[in-house]
Short mmCIF file of C-alpha atoms and ligand atoms in Angstrom, two decimals:
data_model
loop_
_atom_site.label_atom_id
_atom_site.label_comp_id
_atom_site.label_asym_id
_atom_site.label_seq_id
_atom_site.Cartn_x
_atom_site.Cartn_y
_atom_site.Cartn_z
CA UNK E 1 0.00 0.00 0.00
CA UNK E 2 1.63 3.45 -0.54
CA UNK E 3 2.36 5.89 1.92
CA UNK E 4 -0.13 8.31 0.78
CA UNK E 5 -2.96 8.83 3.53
CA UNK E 6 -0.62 7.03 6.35
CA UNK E 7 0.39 8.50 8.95
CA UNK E 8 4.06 8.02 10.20
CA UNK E 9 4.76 8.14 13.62
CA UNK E 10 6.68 11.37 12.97
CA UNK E 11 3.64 12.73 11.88
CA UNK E 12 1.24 11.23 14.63
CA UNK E 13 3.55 12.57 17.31
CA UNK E 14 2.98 16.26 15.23
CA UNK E 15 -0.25 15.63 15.19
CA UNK E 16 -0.53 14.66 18.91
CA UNK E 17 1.79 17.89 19.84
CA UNK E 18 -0.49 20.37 17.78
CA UNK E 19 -3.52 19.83 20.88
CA UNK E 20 -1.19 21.10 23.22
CA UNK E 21 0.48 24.22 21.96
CA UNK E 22 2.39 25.03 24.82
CA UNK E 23 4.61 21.73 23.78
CA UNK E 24 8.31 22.37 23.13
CA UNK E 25 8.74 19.51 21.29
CA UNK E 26 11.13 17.59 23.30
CA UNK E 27 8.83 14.53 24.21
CA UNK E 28 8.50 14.04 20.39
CA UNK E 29 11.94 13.77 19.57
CA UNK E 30 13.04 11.69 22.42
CA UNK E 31 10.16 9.01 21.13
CA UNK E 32 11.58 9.51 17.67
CA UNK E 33 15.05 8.88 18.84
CA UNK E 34 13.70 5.65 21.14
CA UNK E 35 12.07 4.24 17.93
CA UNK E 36 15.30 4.55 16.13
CA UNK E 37 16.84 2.11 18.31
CA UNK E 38 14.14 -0.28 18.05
CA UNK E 39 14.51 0.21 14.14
CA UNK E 40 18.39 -0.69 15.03
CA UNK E 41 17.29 -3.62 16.63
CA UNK E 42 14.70 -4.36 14.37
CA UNK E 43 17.07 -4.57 11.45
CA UNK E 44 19.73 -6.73 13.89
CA UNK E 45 17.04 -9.29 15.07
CA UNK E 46 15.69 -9.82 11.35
CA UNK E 47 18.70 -10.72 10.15
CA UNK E 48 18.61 -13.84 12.51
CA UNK E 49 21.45 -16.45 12.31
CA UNK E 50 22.67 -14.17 9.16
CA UNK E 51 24.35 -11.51 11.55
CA UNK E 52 26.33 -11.90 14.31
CA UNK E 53 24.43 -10.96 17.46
CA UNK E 54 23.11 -14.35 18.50
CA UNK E 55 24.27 -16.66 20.11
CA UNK E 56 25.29 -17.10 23.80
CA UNK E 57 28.95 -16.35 23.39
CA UNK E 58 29.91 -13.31 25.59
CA UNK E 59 31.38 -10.64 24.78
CA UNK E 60 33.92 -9.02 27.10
CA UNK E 61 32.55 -7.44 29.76
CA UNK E 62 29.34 -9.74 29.40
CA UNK E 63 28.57 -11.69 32.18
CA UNK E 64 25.66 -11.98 34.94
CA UNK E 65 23.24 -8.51 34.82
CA UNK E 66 21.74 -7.14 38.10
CA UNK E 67 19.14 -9.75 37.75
CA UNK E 68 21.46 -12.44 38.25
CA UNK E 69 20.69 -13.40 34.86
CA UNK E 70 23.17 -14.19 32.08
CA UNK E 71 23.41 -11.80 29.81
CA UNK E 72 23.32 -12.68 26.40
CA UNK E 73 25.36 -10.50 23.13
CA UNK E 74 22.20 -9.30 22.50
CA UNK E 75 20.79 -7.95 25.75
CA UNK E 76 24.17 -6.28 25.76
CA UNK E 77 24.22 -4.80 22.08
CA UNK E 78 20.73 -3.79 22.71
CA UNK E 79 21.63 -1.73 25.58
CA UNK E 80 24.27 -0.01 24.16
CA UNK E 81 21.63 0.95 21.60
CA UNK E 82 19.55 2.11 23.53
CA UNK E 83 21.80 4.46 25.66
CA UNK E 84 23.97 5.66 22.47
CA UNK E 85 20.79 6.76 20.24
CA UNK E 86 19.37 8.77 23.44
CA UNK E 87 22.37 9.96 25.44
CA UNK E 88 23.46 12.68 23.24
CA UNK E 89 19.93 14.91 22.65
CA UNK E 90 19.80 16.99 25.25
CA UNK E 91 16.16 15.81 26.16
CA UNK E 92 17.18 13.46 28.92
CA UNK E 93 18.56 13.72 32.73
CA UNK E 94 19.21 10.26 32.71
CA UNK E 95 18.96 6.58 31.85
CA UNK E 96 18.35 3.43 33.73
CA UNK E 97 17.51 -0.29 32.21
CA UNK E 98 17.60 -4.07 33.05
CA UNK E 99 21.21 -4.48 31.91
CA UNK E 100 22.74 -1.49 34.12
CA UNK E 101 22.72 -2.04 38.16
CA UNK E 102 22.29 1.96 38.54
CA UNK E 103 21.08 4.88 36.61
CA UNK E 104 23.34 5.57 33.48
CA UNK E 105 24.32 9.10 33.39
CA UNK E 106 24.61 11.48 30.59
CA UNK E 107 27.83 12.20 29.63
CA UNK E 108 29.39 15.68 30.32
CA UNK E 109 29.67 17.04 26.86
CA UNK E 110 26.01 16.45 26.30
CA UNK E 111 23.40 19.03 27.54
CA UNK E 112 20.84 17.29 30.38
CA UNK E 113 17.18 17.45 30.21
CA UNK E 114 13.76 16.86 31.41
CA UNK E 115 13.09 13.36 31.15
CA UNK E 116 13.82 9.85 32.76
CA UNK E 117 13.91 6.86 30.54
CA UNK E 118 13.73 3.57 31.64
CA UNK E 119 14.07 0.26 29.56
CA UNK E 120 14.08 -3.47 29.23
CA UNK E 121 16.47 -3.33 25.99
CA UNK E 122 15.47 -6.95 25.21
CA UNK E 123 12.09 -8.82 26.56
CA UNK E 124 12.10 -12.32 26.33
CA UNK E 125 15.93 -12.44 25.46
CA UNK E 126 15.56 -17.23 26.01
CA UNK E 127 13.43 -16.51 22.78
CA UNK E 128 16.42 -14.99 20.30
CA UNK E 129 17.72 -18.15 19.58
CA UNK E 130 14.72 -20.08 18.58
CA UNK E 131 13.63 -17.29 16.39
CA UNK E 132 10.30 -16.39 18.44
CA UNK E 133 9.22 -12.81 18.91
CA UNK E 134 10.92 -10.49 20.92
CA UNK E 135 10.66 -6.97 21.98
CA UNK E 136 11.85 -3.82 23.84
CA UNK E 137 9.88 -2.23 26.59
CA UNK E 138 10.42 1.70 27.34
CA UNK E 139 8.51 4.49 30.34
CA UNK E 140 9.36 7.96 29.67
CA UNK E 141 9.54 9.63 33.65
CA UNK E 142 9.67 13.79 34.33
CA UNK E 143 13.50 13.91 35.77
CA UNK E 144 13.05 15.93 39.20
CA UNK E 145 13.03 19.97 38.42
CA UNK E 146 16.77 20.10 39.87
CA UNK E 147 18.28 18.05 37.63
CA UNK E 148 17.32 19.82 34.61
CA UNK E 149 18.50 23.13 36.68
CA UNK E 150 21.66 22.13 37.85
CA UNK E 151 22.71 19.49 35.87
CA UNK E 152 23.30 17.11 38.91
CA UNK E 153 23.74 13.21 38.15
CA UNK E 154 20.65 11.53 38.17
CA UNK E 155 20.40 8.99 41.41
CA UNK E 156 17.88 5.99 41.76
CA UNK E 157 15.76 7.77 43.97
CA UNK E 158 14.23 9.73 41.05
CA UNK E 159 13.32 6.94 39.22
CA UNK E 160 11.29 5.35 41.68
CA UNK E 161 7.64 7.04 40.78
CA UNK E 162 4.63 5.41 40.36
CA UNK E 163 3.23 4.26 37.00
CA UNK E 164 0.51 6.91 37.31
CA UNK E 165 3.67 9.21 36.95
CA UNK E 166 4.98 8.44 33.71
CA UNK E 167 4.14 10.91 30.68
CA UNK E 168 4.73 8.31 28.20
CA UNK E 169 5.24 4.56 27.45
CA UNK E 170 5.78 1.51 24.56
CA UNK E 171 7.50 -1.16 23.61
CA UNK E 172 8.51 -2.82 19.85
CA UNK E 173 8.00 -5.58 19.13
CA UNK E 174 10.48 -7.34 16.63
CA UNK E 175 8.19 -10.37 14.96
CA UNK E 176 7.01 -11.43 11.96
CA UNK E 177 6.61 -7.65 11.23
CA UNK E 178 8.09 -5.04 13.54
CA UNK E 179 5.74 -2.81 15.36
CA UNK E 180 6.06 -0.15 17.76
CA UNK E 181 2.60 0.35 20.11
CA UNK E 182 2.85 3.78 22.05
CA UNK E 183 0.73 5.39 24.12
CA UNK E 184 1.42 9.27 25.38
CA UNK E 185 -1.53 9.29 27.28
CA UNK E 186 -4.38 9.71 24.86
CA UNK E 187 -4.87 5.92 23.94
CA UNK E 188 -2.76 3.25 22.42
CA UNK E 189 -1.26 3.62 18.78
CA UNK E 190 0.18 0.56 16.98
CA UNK E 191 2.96 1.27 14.00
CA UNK E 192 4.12 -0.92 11.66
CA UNK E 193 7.79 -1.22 10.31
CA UNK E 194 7.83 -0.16 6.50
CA UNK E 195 11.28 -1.95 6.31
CA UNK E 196 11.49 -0.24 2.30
CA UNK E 197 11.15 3.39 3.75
CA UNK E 198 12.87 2.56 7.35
CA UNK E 199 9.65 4.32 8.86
CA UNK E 200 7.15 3.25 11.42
CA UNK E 201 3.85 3.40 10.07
CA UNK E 202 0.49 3.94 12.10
CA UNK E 203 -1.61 1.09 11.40
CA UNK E 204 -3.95 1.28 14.41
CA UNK E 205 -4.85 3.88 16.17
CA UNK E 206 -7.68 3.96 19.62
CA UNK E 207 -6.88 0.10 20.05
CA UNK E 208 -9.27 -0.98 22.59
CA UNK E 209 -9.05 -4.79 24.30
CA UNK E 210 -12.29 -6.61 25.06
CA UNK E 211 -13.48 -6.48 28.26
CA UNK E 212 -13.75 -10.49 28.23
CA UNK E 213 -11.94 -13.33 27.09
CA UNK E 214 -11.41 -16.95 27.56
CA UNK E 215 -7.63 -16.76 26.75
CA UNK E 216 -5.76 -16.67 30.04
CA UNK E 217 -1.15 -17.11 29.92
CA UNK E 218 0.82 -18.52 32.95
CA UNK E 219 4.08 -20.41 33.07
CA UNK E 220 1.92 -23.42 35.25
CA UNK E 221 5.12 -24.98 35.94
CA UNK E 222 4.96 -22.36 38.98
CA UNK E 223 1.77 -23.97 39.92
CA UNK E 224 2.90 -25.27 43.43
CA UNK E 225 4.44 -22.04 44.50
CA UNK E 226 1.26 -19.80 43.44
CA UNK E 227 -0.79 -18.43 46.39
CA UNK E 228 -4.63 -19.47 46.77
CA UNK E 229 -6.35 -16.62 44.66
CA UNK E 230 -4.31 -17.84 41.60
CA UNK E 231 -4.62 -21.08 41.99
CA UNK E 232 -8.33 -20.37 42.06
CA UNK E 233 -7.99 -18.77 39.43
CA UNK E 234 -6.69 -21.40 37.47
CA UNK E 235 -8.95 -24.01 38.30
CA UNK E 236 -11.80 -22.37 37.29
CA UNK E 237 -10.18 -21.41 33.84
CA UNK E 238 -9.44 -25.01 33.67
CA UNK E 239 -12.29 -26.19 34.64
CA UNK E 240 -13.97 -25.18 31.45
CA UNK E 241 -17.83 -25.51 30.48
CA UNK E 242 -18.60 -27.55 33.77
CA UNK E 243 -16.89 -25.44 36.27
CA UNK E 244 -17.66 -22.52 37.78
CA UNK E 245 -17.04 -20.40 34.57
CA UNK E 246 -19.72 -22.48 32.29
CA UNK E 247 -17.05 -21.45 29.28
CA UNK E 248 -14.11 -23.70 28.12
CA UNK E 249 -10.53 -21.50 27.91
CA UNK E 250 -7.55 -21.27 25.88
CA UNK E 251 -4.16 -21.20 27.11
CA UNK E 252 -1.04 -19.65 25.24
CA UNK E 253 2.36 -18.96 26.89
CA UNK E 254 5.15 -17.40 24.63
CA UNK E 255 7.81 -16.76 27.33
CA UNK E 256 8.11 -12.87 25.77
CA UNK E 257 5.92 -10.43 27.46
CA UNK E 258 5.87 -7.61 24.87
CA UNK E 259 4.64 -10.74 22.67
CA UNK E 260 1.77 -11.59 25.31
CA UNK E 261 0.95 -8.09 25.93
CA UNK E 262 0.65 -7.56 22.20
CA UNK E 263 -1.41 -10.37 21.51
CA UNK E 264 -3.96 -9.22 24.51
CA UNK E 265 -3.88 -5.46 23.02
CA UNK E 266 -4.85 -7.13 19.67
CA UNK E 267 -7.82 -9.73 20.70
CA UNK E 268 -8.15 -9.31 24.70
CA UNK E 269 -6.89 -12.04 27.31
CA UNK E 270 -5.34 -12.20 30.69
CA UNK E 271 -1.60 -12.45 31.38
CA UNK E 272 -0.19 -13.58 35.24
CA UNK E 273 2.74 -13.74 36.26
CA UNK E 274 1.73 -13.64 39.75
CA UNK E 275 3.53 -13.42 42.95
CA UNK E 276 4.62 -16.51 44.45
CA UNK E 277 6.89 -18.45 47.00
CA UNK E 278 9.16 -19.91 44.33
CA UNK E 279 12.14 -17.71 45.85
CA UNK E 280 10.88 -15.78 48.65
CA UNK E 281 13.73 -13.20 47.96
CA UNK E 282 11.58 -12.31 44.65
CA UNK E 283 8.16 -11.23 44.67
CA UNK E 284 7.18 -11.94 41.74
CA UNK E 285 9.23 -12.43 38.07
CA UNK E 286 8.68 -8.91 36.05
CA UNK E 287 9.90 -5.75 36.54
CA UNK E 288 8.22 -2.69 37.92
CA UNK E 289 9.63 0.17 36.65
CA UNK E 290 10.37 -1.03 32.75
CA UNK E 291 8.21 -4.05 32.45
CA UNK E 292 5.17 -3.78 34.68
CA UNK E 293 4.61 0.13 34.75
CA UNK E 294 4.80 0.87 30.61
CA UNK E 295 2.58 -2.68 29.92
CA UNK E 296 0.09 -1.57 33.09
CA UNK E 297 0.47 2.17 31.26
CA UNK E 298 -0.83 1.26 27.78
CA UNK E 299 -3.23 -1.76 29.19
CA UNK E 300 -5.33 1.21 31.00
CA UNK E 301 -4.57 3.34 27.86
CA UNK E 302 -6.44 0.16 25.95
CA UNK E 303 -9.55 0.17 28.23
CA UNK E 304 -7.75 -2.71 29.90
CA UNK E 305 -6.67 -2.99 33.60
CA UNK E 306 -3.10 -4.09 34.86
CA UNK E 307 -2.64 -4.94 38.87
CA UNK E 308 -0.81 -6.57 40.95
CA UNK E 309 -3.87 -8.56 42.62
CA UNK E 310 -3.83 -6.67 45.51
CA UNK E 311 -3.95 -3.19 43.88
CA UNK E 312 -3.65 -1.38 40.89
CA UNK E 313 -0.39 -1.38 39.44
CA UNK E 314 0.55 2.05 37.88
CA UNK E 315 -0.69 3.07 41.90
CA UNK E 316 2.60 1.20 43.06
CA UNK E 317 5.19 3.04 45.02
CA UNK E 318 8.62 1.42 43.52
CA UNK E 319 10.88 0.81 46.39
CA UNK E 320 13.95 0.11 44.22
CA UNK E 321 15.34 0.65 40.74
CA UNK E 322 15.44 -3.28 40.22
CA UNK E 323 12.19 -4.60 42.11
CA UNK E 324 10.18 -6.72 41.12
CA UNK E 325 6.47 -7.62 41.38
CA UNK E 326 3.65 -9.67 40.61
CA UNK E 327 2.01 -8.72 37.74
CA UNK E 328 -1.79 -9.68 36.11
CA UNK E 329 -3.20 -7.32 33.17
CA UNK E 330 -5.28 -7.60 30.38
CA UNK E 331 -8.78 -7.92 29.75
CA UNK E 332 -10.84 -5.76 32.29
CA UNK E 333 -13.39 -8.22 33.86
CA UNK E 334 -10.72 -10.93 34.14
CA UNK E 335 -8.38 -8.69 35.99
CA UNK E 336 -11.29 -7.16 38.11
CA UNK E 337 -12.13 -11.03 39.14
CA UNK E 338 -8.21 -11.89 40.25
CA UNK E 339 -8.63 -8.91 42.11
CA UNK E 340 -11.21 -10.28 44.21
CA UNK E 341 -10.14 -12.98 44.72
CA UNK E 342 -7.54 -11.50 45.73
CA UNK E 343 -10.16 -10.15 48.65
CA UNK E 344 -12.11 -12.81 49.23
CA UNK E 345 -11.00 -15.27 52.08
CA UNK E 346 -9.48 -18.77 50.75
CA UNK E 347 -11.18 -21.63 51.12
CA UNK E 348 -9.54 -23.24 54.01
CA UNK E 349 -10.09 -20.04 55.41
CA UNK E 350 -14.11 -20.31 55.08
CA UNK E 351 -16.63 -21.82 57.33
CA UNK E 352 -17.79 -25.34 55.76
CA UNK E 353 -21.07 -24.48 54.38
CA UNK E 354 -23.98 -26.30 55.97
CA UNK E 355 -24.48 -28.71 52.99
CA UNK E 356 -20.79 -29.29 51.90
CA UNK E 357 -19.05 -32.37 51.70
CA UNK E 358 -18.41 -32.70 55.80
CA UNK E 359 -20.83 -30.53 56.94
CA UNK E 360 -23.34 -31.59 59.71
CA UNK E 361 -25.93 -31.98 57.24
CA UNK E 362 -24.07 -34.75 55.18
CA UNK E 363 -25.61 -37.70 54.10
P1 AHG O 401 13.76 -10.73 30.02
O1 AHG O 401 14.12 -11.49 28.78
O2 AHG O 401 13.79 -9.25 29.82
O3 AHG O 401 14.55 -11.17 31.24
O4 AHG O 401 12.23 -11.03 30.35
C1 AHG O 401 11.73 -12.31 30.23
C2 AHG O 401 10.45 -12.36 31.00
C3 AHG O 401 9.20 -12.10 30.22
O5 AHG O 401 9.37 -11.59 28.95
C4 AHG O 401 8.49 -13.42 30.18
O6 AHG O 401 7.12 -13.24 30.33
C5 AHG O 401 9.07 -14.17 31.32
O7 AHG O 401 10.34 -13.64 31.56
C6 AHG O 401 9.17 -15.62 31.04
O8 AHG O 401 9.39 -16.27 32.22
P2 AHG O 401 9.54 -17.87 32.32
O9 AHG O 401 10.93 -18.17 31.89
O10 AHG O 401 9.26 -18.16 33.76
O11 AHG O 401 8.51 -18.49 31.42
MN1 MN O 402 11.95 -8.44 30.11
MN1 MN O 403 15.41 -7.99 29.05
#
């Protein structure tokens, strides 16, 4: 299809600016310059086993990231992207991602600015080598005033905002076609890699996720470590026609968020990955501030819900840079119906109804 009557993203985020004419302009090229590292990456991760960025060789300096995860050439390369193609504009205060144990700062012979961005360079890096989709995940933050005014070196402390804080938030995915889905807080926009041009391309705009679904994604080799309320969950899902539910479900599990959230932004569906006592050091898998916060950001932006079962999550106060959480989003009634069960007793915790199984009534 030719270009004529698209909209690139360049042009959306014009558009976008034009309803707020006070706007310098700055938020707009920092998204620009994030989306040309994900075209960067783009280009790397299509060229598969052709380039030279897969594998699980490291490079020098590679090793375990903060996560105590191995970091593979790619999670590193992607970083490096990632800080390179911002660092030098003059729109941020500072940097922090997955791959770096604290904030990265801009270097001295670069002005500093307003904004905060945080990133997973690489979602669902086990999937690289098995050529299954993977993704980058981004939250633009407001830097505190007195960075911008004296130029000080960002510290983690002013990353740790809520969700509800953050002015703007995406990922790309890098699939069968590359697409970037933003959201700047007036709904979700979906663009699609033009890889002839080199241009995202807006090819939904207003996505909205259906309220219901019977698609639900867990990793249920956790299943002994989840608490009750999941477990309930679960059941019921599995349960099918029969069970509580009276509907059968579907179960996918791609082991790549962005490629989970995607999917549930396209067709509606529930994602857990719920906090459980697997490794009681860790509650919970994903990431707050560049996993759960920008998913949570554009799931609301969809008409979706994101939480952490107890509460919602862009209302989380992040304790650290690193933390982690529990994290269920998706279709709104499922994610409403975790939530209480969330706040309903268990069932060991509730009195045997009179005509259970055991009861006094029994026959
Ligand atoms: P990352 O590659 O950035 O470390 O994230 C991987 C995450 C997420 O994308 C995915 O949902 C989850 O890890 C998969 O976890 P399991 O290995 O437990 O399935
Ligand atoms: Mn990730
Ligand atoms: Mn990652």
């Amino acid at each position: 299809m030719p270009l004529t009557g698209r909209w690139t993203l360049t042009r959306y985020l014009i558009e976008q600016r034009r309803r707020y004419p006070g706007a310098s302009g700055e938020l707009n090229a920092l998204l620009l310059d994030v989306s040309l590292a994900c075209k960067a990456l783009a280009r790397i991760v299509s060229r598969g086993a052709l380039g030279s960025a897969l594998g699980n060789a490291l490079p020098a300096g590679g090793s375990i990231n903060v996560q105590g995860e191995v970091q593979k050439p790619l999670d590193v390369l992607s970083n490096e992207i990632f800080v390179r193609m911002n660092e030098w504009s003059g729109h941020l205060g500072g940097m922090a991602s997955e791959e770096m144990e604290t904030p990265s700062q801009i270097p001295a012979t670069y002005p500093r600015g307003k904004y905060l961005l945080v990133f997973d360079p690489l979602d669902g890096s086990s999937n690289i080598d098995v050529n299954v989709a993977v993704g980058s995940i981004f939250s633009i933050l407001r830097a505190p005033a007195d960075v911008l005014e004296s130029g000080r070196d960002v510290v983690e402390a002013d990353f740790l905002q809520p969700g509800a804080a953050q002015v703007a938030a995406g990922y790309a995915i890098y699939g069968p076609a590359a697409q970037f889905v933003l959201t700047v807080g007036d709904g979700v926009a979906v663009f699609t890699l033009d890889p002839d041009l080199g241009e995202f391309v807006l090819t939904q705009s207003n996505v909205q996720i259906p309220a219901d679904t019977q698609e639900f994604a867990i990793n249920s080799s956790n299943a002994r470590f989840w608490e009750p309320p999941i477990k309930r969950y679960v059941d019921e899902c599995l349960a099918g026609k029969p069970g509580p539910r009276g509907k059968d479900f579907n179960m996918r599990w791609i082991a790549s968020m962005v490629a989970e959230a995607h999917r549930i932004l396209m067709r509606g569906g529930v994602f857990l990955y719920p906090r459980d006592s697997k490794d009681p050091s860790r509650p919970g898998r994903l990431r707050l501030l560049y996993e759960a916060n920008p998913v949570g950001f554009l799931m609301e932006q969809a008409g979706g819900r994101a939480s952490t079962g107890r509460q919602p999550m862009l209302g989380v106060q992040p304790h650290e840079l690193h933390q982690r959480i529990g994290l269920v989003f998706g279709s709104r009634n499922e994610v409403e119906r975790i939530e209480r069960y969330h706040r309903e007793p268990v069932a060991s915790e509730t009195p045997a109804p009179l005509f259970a199984p055991r009861s006094l009534f029994r026959d």
